Coordinates of C-alpha atoms in Angstrom, one line a residue:
M1 CA 66.0 -20.5 -8.6
S2 CA 62.5 -20.6 -10.1
K3 CA 60.7 -23.9 -10.3
E4 CA 58.8 -23.0 -13.5
F5 CA 60.1 -24.4 -16.7
E6 CA 60.3 -22.2 -19.8
P7 CA 60.6 -23.6 -23.3
L8 CA 63.8 -23.0 -25.2
I9 CA 62.0 -22.5 -28.5
V10 CA 59.1 -20.1 -28.5
R11 CA 56.8 -20.0 -31.6
K12 CA 53.2 -19.4 -32.3
Q13 CA 51.0 -22.5 -32.5
K14 CA 49.1 -21.9 -35.7
S15 CA 48.3 -24.2 -38.5
S16 CA 50.0 -23.8 -41.8
L17 CA 46.7 -24.7 -43.5
Q18 CA 45.1 -21.5 -42.5
E19 CA 47.8 -19.4 -44.0
K20 CA 47.5 -20.8 -47.5
S21 CA 44.7 -20.3 -50.0
V22 CA 44.1 -22.3 -53.2
N23 CA 42.7 -20.7 -56.4
I24 CA 41.2 -23.0 -59.0
K25 CA 41.2 -21.7 -62.6
G26 CA 39.2 -23.2 -65.4
T27 CA 36.6 -25.9 -65.2
N28 CA 36.5 -29.1 -63.4
D29 CA 35.7 -31.1 -66.5
F30 CA 36.8 -34.6 -65.9
G31 CA 34.1 -36.5 -67.8
R32 CA 31.8 -36.3 -70.8
T33 CA 29.1 -34.3 -69.2
P34 CA 29.7 -30.5 -69.2
T35 CA 30.2 -28.8 -65.9
Q36 CA 30.2 -25.2 -64.9
S37 CA 33.4 -23.4 -64.0
V38 CA 34.1 -22.2 -60.5
M39 CA 34.1 -18.7 -61.7
D40 CA 30.5 -19.0 -62.9
T41 CA 29.3 -20.3 -59.6
K42 CA 30.9 -17.4 -57.8
Q43 CA 29.0 -15.0 -60.0
N44 CA 25.6 -16.8 -59.3
N45 CA 25.3 -17.4 -63.0
L46 CA 24.0 -20.9 -62.7
N47 CA 22.8 -22.1 -66.1
P48 CA 21.3 -25.6 -66.1
F49 CA 22.7 -28.1 -68.6
I50 CA 20.7 -30.9 -70.3
I51 CA 21.9 -34.5 -69.9
E52 CA 20.5 -36.8 -72.6
E53 CA 18.6 -39.8 -71.3
I54 CA 20.4 -43.1 -71.6
K55 CA 18.5 -45.8 -73.4
E56 CA 17.7 -48.7 -71.3
T57 CA 19.5 -51.9 -72.2
P58 CA 17.3 -54.9 -72.8
A59 CA 17.1 -57.2 -69.8
K60 CA 19.9 -59.7 -69.6
K61 CA 19.0 -63.3 -69.3
E62 CA 19.2 -64.2 -65.7
V63 CA 21.1 -67.2 -64.5
S64 CA 18.7 -69.0 -62.1
D65 CA 21.4 -71.0 -60.4
T66 CA 24.8 -69.6 -59.2
F67 CA 26.4 -73.0 -60.1
F68 CA 26.2 -72.0 -63.8
K69 CA 27.3 -68.4 -63.3
A70 CA 31.0 -67.7 -64.2
T71 CA 32.8 -66.8 -61.0
K72 CA 36.4 -67.7 -61.7
T73 CA 38.8 -66.0 -64.1
A74 CA 39.7 -68.4 -66.9
K75 CA 43.3 -68.5 -68.0
L76 CA 42.9 -68.7 -71.8
S77 CA 45.6 -67.9 -74.2
P78 CA 45.0 -65.3 -76.9
D79 CA 45.2 -68.1 -79.5
V80 CA 42.3 -70.0 -77.9
L81 CA 40.3 -66.8 -77.6
L82 CA 40.9 -66.1 -81.2
R83 CA 39.9 -69.6 -82.2
L84 CA 36.7 -69.4 -80.2
S85 CA 35.8 -66.0 -81.6
T86 CA 36.5 -67.2 -85.1
L87 CA 34.4 -70.3 -84.6
R88 CA 31.4 -68.3 -83.2
P89 CA 29.7 -67.5 -86.5
F90 CA 29.8 -71.1 -87.5
I91 CA 27.9 -72.4 -84.5
E92 CA 24.2 -72.5 -85.4
E93 CA 22.9 -72.7 -81.9
L94 CA 24.6 -69.4 -80.9
E95 CA 23.2 -67.5 -83.9
N96 CA 19.8 -67.0 -82.1
E97 CA 21.3 -65.6 -78.9
E98 CA 22.1 -61.9 -78.6
K99 CA 25.4 -62.4 -76.9
S100 CA 27.1 -65.7 -76.6
T101 CA 29.7 -66.2 -73.9
I102 CA 32.8 -68.4 -73.8
N103 CA 30.9 -70.6 -71.3
D104 CA 28.1 -71.1 -73.9
M105 CA 30.6 -72.0 -76.6
V106 CA 32.6 -74.4 -74.4
R107 CA 29.3 -76.1 -73.2
L108 CA 28.2 -76.6 -76.8
L109 CA 31.6 -77.9 -77.8
V110 CA 31.7 -80.4 -74.9
E111 CA 28.2 -81.6 -75.7
N112 CA 29.1 -82.0 -79.4
Y113 CA 32.2 -83.9 -78.6
T114 CA 30.5 -86.3 -76.1
N115 CA 27.7 -87.0 -78.6
T116 CA 29.9 -87.5 -81.7
R117 CA 33.2 -88.9 -80.5
L118 CA 32.3 -91.0 -77.5
S119 CA 30.9 -94.5 -77.8
N120 CA 27.5 -95.2 -76.2
R121 CA 29.1 -96.8 -73.2
Q122 CA 31.6 -93.9 -72.7
R123 CA 28.8 -91.3 -73.1
E124 CA 26.6 -93.0 -70.5
G125 CA 29.6 -93.2 -68.1
Y126 CA 30.4 -89.5 -68.7
N127 CA 26.8 -88.5 -68.2
Q128 CA 26.5 -90.6 -65.0
M129 CA 29.8 -89.1 -63.6
Y130 CA 28.7 -85.6 -64.5
Q131 CA 25.3 -86.0 -62.8
H132 CA 26.9 -87.5 -59.7
L133 CA 29.5 -84.6 -59.5
F134 CA 26.8 -82.0 -60.2
E135 CA 24.5 -83.3 -57.4
N136 CA 27.4 -83.4 -54.9
S137 CA 28.6 -79.9 -55.8
K138 CA 25.2 -78.4 -55.1
K139 CA 25.2 -79.8 -51.5

């Protein structure tokens, strides 16, 4: 009896990846910029293509403090969004700005409400509470 073991199943250990080849036909055009086909590159027929320069967008107004930057997703109904977008042309303060955001509109509406609907005592109380909460939130 021999002490060497012999495997029951004998097969060649070769990768199946080496056996298969992949041929790509056509171009790899997935975007708006034109690309060259694989066949053109194999023939060393590399023709450069011109990409138009993108115009620089004007500098956005920078928010100096992260406290005023929108960081949370607002859950607004489509009705409220429609009302705000319909109201936008009628707000004089937002006409001078390039792009008014929902935050700008809500800020103006809150200021308008506190200045017109609240009594002097309520307005002073609101402003004091806001200043106190604002100072504590920055710490």
